[in-house]
XYZ file of C-alpha atoms in Angstrom:
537
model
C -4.715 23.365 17.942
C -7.898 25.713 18.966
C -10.772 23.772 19.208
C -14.563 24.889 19.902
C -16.657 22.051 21.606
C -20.083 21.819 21.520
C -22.150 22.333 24.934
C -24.299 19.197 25.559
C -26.175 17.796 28.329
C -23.690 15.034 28.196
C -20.220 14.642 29.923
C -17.056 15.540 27.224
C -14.624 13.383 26.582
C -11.212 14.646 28.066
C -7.866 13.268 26.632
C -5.402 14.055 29.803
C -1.671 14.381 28.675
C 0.424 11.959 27.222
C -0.784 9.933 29.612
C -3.978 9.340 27.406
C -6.363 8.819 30.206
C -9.912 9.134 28.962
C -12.938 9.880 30.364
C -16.261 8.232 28.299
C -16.232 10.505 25.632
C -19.605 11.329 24.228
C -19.964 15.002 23.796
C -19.081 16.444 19.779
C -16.222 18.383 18.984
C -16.051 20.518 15.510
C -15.553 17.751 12.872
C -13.727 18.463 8.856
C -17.634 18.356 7.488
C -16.566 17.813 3.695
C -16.468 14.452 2.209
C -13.604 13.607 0.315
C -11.533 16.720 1.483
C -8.105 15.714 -0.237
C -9.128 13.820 -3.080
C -7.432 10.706 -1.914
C -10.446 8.516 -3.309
C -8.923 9.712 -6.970
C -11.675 11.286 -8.234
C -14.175 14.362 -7.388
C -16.664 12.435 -5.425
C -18.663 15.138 -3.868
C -17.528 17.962 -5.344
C -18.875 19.873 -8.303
C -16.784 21.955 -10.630
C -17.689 23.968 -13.593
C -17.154 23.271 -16.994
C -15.221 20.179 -16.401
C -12.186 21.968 -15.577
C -11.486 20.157 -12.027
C -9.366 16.738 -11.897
C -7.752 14.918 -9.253
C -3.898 14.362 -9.788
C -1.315 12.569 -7.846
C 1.761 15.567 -7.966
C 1.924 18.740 -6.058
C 0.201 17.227 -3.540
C -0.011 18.871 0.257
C -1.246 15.844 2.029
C -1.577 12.024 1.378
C -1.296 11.162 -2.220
C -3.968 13.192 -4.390
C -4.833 16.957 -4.778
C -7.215 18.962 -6.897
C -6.236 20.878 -9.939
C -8.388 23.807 -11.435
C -7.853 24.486 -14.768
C -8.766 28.293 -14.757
C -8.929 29.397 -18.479
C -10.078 32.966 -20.029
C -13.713 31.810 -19.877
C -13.799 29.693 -16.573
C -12.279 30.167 -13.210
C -12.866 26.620 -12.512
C -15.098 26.931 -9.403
C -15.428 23.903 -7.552
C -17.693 23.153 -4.504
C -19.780 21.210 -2.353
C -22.942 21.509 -0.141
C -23.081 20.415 3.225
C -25.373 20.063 6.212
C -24.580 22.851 8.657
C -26.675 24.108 12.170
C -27.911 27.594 12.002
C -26.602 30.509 13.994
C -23.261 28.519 14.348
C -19.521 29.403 13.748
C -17.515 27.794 11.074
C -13.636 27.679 9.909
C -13.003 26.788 6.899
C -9.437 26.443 5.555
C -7.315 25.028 2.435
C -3.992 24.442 0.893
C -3.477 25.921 -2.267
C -1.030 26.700 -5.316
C -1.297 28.921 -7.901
C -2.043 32.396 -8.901
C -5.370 34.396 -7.447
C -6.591 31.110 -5.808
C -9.572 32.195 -4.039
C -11.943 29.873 -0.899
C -15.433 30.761 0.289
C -18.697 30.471 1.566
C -21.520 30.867 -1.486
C -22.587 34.379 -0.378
C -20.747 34.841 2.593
C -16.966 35.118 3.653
C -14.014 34.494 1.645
C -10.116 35.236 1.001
C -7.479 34.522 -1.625
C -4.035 34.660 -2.462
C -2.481 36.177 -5.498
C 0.796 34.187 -5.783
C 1.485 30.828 -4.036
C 4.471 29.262 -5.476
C 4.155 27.100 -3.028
C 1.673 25.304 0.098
C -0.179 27.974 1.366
C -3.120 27.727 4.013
C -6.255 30.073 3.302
C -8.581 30.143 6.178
C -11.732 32.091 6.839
C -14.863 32.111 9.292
C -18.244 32.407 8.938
C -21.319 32.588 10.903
C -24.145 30.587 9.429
C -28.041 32.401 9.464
C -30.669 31.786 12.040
C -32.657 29.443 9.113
C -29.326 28.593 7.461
C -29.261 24.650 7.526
C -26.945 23.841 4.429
C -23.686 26.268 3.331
C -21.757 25.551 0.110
C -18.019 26.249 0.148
C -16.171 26.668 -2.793
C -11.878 27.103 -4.377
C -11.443 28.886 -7.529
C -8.839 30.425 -9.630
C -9.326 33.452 -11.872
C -9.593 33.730 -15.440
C -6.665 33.601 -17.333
C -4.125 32.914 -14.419
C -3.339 28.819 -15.403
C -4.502 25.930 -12.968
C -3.929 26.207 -9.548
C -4.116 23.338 -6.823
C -5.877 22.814 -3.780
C -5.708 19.852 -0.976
C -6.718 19.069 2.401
C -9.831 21.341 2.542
C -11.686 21.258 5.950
C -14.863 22.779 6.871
C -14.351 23.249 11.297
C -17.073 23.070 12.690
C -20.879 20.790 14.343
C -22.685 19.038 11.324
C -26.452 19.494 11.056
C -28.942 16.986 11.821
C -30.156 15.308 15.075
C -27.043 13.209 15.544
C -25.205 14.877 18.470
C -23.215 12.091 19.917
C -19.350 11.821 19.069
C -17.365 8.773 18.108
C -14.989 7.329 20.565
C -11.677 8.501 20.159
C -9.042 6.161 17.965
C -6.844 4.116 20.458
C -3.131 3.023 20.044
C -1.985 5.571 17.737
C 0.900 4.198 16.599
C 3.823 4.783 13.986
C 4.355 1.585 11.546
C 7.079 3.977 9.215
C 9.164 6.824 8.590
C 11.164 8.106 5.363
C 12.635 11.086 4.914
C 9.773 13.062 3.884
C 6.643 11.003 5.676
C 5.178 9.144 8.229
C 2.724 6.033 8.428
C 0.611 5.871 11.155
C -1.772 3.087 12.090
C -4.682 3.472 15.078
C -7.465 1.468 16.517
C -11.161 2.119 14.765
C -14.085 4.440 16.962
C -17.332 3.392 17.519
C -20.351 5.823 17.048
C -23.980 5.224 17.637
C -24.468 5.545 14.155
C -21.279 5.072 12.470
C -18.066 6.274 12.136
C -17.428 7.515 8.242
C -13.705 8.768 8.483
C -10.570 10.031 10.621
C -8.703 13.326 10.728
C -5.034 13.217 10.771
C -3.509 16.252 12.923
C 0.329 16.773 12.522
C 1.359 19.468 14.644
C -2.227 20.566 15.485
C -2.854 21.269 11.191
C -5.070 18.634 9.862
C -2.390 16.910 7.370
C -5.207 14.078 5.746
C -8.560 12.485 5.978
C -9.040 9.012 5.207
C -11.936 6.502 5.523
C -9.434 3.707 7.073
C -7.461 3.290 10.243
C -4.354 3.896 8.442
C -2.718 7.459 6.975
C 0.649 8.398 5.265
C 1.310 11.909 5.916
C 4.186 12.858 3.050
C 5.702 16.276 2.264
C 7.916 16.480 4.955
C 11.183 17.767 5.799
C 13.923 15.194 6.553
C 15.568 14.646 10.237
C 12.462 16.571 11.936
C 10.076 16.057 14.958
C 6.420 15.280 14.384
C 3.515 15.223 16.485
C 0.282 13.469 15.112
C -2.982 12.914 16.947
C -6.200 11.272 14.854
C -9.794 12.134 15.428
C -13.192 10.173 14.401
C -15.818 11.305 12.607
C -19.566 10.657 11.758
C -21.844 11.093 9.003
C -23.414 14.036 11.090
C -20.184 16.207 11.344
C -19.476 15.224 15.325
C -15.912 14.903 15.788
C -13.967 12.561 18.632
C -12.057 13.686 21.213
C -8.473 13.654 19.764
C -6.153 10.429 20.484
C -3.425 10.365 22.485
C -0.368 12.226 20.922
C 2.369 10.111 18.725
C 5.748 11.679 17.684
C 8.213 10.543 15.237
C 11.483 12.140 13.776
C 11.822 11.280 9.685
C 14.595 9.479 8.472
C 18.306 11.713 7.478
C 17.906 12.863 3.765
C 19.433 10.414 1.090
C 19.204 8.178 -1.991
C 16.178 6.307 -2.349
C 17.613 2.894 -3.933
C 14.629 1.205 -2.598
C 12.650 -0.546 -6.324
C 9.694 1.314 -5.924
C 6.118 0.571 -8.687
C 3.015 0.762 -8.640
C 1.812 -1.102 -11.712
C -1.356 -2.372 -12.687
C -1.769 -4.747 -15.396
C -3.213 -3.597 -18.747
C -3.754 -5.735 -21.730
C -3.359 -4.844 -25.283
C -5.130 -8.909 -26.406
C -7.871 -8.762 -24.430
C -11.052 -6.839 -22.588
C -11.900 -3.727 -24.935
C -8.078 -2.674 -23.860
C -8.211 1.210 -22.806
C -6.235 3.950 -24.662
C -3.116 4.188 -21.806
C -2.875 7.525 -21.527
C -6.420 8.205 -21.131
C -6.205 6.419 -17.810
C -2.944 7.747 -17.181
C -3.916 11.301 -17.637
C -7.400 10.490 -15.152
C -5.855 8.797 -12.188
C -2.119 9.878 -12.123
C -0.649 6.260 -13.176
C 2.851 6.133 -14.287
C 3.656 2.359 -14.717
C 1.816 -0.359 -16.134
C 2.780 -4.476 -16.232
C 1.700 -4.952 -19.753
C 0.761 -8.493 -20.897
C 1.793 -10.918 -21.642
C 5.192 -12.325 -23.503
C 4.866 -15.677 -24.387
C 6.636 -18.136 -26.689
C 6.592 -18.293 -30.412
C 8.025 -20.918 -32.521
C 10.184 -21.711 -29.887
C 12.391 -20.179 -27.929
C 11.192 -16.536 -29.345
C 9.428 -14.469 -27.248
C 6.233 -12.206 -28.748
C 3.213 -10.820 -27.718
C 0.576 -13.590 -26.926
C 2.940 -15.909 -28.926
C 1.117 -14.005 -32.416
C 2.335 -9.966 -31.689
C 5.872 -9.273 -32.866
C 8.170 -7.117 -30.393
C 8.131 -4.543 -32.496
C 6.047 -2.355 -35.125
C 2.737 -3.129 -34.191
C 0.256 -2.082 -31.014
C 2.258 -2.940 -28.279
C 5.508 -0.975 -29.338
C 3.287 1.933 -30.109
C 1.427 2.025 -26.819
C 4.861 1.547 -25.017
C 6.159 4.956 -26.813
C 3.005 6.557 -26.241
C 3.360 5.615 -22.504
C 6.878 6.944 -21.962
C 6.032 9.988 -24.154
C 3.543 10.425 -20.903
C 6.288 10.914 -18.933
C 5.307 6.571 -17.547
C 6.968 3.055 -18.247
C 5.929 -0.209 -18.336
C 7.295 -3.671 -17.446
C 6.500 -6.662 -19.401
C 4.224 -9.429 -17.906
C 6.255 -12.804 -18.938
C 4.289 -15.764 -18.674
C 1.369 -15.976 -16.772
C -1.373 -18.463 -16.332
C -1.951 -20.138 -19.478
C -0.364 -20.368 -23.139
C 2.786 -21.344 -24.850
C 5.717 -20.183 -21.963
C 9.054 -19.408 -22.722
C 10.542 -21.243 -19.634
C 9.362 -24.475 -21.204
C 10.332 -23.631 -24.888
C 14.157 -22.614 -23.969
C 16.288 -25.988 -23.086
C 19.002 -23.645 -21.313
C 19.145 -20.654 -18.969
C 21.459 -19.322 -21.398
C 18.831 -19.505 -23.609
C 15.729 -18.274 -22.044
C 18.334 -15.036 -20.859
C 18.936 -14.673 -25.188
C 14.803 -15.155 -25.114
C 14.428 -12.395 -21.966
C 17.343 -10.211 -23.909
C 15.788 -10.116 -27.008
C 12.788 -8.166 -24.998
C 15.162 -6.199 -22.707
C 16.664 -4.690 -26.158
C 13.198 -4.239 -28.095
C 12.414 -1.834 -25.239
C 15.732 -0.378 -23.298
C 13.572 -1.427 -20.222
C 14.493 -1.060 -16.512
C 12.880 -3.729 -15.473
C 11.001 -7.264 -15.989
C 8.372 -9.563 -14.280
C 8.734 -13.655 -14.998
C 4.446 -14.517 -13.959
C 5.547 -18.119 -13.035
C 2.390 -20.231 -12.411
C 0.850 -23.151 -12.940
C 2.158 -27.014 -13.492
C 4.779 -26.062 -16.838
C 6.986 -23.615 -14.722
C 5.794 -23.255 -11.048
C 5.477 -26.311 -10.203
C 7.967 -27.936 -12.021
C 11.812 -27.743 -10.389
C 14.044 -28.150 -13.335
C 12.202 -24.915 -15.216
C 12.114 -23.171 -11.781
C 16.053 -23.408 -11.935
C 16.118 -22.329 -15.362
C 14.083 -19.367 -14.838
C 16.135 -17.585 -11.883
C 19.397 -19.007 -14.036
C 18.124 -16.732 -17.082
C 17.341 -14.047 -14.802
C 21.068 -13.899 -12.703
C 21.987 -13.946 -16.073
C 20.529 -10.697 -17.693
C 20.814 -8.973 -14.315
C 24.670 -9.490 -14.623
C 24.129 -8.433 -18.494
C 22.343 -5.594 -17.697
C 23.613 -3.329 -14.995
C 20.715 -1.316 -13.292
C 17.890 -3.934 -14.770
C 15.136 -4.854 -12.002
C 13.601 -8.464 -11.965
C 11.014 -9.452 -10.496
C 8.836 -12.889 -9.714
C 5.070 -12.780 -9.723
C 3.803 -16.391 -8.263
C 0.871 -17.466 -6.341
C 0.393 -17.906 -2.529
C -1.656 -19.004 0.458
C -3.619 -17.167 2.497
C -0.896 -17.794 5.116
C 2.265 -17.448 2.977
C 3.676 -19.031 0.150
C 3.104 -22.953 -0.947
C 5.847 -25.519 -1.096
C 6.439 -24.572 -4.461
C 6.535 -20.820 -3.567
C 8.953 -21.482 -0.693
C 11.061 -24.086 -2.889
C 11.210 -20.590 -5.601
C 12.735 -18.201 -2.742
C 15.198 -20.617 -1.609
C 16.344 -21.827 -5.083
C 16.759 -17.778 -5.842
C 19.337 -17.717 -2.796
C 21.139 -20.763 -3.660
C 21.817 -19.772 -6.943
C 22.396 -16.308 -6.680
C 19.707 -14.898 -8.746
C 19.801 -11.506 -6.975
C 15.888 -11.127 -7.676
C 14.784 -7.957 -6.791
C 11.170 -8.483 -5.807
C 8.837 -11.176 -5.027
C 5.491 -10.514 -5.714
C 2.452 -12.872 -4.334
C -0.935 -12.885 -6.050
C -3.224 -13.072 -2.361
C -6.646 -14.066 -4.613
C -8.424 -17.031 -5.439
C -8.315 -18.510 -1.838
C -11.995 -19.372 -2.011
C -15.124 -17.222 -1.927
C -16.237 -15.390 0.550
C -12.619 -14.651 2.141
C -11.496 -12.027 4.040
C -9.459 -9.764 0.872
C -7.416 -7.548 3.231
C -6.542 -9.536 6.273
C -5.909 -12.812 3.893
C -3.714 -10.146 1.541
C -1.810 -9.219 4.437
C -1.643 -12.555 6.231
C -0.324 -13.958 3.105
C 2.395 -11.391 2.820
C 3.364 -11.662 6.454
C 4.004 -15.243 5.308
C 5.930 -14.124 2.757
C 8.215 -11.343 5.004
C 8.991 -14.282 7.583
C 10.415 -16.734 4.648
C 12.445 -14.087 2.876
C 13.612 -12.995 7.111
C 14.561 -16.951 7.168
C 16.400 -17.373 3.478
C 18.422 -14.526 3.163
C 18.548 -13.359 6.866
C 17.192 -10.156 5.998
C 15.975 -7.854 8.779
C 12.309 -6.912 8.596
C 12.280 -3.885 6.871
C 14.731 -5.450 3.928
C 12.220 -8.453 3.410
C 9.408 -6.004 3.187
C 11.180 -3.726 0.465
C 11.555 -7.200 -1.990
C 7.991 -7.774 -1.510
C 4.966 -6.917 -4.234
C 1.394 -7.356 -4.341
C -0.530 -8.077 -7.069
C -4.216 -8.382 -6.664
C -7.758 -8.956 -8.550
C -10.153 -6.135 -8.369
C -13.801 -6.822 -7.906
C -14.659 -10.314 -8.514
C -11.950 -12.954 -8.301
C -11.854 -16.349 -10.429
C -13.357 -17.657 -7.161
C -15.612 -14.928 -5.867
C -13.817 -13.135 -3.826
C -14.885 -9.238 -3.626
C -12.461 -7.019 -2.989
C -14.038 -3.275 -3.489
C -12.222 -0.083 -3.828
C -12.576 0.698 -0.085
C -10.859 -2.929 0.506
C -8.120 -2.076 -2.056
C -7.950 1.326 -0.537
C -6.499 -0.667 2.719
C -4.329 -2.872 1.381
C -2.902 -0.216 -0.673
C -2.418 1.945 2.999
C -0.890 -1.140 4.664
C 1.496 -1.537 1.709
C 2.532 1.941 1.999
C 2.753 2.017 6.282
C 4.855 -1.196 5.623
C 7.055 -0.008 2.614
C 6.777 -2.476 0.549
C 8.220 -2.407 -2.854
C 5.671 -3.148 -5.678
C 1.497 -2.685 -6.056
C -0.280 -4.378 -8.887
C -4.054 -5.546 -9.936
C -5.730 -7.451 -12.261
C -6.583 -5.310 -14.522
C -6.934 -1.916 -15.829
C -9.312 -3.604 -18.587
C -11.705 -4.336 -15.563
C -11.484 -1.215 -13.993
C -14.157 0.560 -15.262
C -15.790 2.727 -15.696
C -14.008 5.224 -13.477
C -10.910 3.337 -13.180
C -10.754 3.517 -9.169
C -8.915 0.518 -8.675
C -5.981 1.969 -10.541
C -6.389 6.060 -8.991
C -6.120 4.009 -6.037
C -3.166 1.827 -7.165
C -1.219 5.216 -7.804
C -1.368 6.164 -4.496
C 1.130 3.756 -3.695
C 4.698 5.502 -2.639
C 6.139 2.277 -0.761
């Protein structure tokens, strides 16, 4: 990769080889100057687009898990830009991938290019000079009128930031590759320091800059199968000054084949509670595609229904279903839960609680469902634990294809006795559950959300490792997480920048299921769940 450095008084950091000796780095390289350049925090933070025609959506992407989409019509060409601080007299690069027809990037009255047909990724790039007063620039995509939406992603602005600040980050140490599929890589990477503060990374692959994220950890996806990659990371401050780059990291993806891994990222919304949001609203703002709806409870009985009042079908929750899957999404039912009259109590039998689970199975044609077992009446009680996974080995011989999954609480260091007892009793009888999710919240205030989230799931990998003698990357693929966003029951904060990193760990670990509670809370710019549907496992 070219790359212009800035001539300081001060020494510049030199990465030698793949050695990775260092020199202290403190001189600036050219930093990506735009904040949020691929839209991976879900919505248009930072950038301005005309006429509301710009969103943020989760498929094409080029990098990472978002892009943007302009929705060029015959009266708008869906301009969208942002301002930044620039030095005067200086060179810039500035460069995007696009789709579409006539996609055009520039500088507000200065350079710029387009394309007229990219069917697919295409990189625009362009320089500028700024003026010899010029201390701010505004860049800018847009498509032309009449020519349909195009796409843009990964947008970076090459070149010093304006302001005082002239002193570089550190550069990230221990680069390091935590996954591979056949079309990405995860890579993980020790944080910079800065005088003032580091505000983000830049993810090379090949010498391209593939993402930018605001954590130490990056999926790059849209790759091809059984190929060599080369990543290095660099840091960045608020000011635009860019690290040197780490050490190199290389790693081959995985051959080409089927993905029979249980893949879902599924918040929780619910249709008896919290001011419940129209579902495809939220779908069509943050790229969602599943939802856990809740919850199925008993009524008279051994009968399952809505809250224990909503039948299965003709009323709200049937309708939102269809209106979900008419969005091209699915859901899978929440059954149980905290409180209320539970099914696992109500049905004497396995046999019958799998008539009781059956009964929802058929309302719906589902692919999948999640037993919330908590509290004294199922959790903690042996004799319904037994009858639960018995019910569930039951449909999942029934039902060839079905998915089931158990949603139970935990420690911050693993799961309880009682969560232990469920995993082995799901072994010794055969239950052939498909994931076990953990709910890492309500430890007690004040705790640490994403080391206590992933401590807790460690926890988990090792017992499912002991149980079924699973190797490590089987034991993550049955795992799920299902958090609380914002405030727990306890106090515990967990913010979207928090949820942003568990949600990268998940992904650089493959796990097989993402959840929150809820999409009801999530407002008003539902960033917990644009987050949540970043998650590829």
């Amino acid at each position: 990769m070219r790359t212009r450095h800035r001539i300081l008084a001060c020494a510049t950091a030199v990465l030698i080889g793949s050695a990775g000796a260092l020199t202290t780095p403190s001189a600036a390289q050219a930093a990506n100057l735009l904040s949020n350049p691929g839209f991976e925090s879900g919505t248009l933070s930072d950038w301005s687009c005309s006429g509301g025609t710009g969103s943020v959506v989760s498929s094409p992407v080029h990098g990472g898990t978002k892009a943007l989409a302009g929705a060029a019509s015959a009266a708008d060409n869906a301009r969208c830009a942002q301002t930044v601080s620039v030095q005067p007299g200086t060179e810039y690069t500035l460069s995007a991938w696009v789709r579409g027809n006539y996609v055009y990037l520039g500088v507000d009255g200065g350079a710029s290019t387009w394309t007229a047909s990219a069917s697919d990724w295409k990189q625009l790039t362009v320089s500028f000079t700024t003026g010899a007063s010029q201390r701010t620039a505004e860049v800018y995509l847009h498509g032309w009128y009449g020519q349909g939406t195009y796409h843009a992603d990964d947008v970076s602005l090459d070149g010093p930031g304006g302001g005082d600040d002239a002193e570089a980050p550190t550069a990230p140490t221990s680069p390091r590759v935590t996954g591979t599929s056949a079309t990405s890589v995860s890579l993980a990477w020790n944080a910079s320091t800065d005088n003032v503060g580091v505000t983000g990374y830049d993810v090379y692959r090949d010498g391209v800059l593939a993402t930018s994220v605001t954590g130490t950890t990056a999926t790059v996806s849209g790759l091809t199968p059984s190929t060599d990659y080369r990543f290095t990371v660099r840091a960045k401050d608020r000011a635009g000054n860019a690290s040197p780059d780490s050490q190199a990291v290389t790693a081959t993806t995985d051959e080409k084949g089927d993905d029979t891994r249980f893949i879902q990222a599924a918040p929780y919304l619910y249709l008896g509670w919290g001011n419940p949001p129209s579902a495809t609203e939220v779908m069509n703002a943050t790229g969602i595609k599943w939802y856990t709806m809740a919850f199925i409870l008993a009524q008279n009985g051994c009968n399952p229904a809505w809250d224990s009042q909503r039948p299965l079908t003709g009323g709200v929750d049937e309708s939102t279903i269809k209106a979900i899957r008419a969005a091209g999404g699915d859901i899978v039912p929440s059954i149980g839960g905290w409180s209320g009259n539970k099914l696992g109590p109500n049905c004497a039998t396995p046999e019958a609680l799998a008539g009781a689970y059956q009964k929802v199975i058929d309302a719906y044609d589902l692919k999948a469902i999640d037993v919330d077992i908590e509290n004294t009446d199922e959790f903690e009680n042996p004799v319904v634990q037994d009858r639960i996974l018995g019910a569930l080995k039951i449909v999942k011989e029934n039902n060839p294809g079905l998915r089931t999954i158990l949603t139970f609480p935990t420690l911050n260091t693993g799961p309880n006795s009682w969560g232990n007892r469920l995993v082995e009793r799901s072994h010794a009888l055969g239950a052939d559950i498909d994931n076990f999710t953990i709910m890492p919240f309500n430890f007690g205030g004040g705790a640490d959300m994403y080391g206590s989230t992933v401590n807790a799931t460690e926890g988990l990998k090792g017992k499912l490792m002991s149980v079924f003698g699973w190797t490590e990357a089987q034991a993550y693929a049955h795992i799920g997480i299902s958090g609380m966003n914002n405030s727990s029951d306890t106090g515990e904060i967990t913010t979207p920048r928090i949820w942003t990193q568990i949600r990268d760990w998940a992904n650089s670990h493959h796990i097989g299921r993402l959840a929150f509670w809820s999409v009801n809370r999530d407002r008003p710019d539902w960033e917990f769940t644009s987050i949540t549907a970043g998650f590829t496992g």
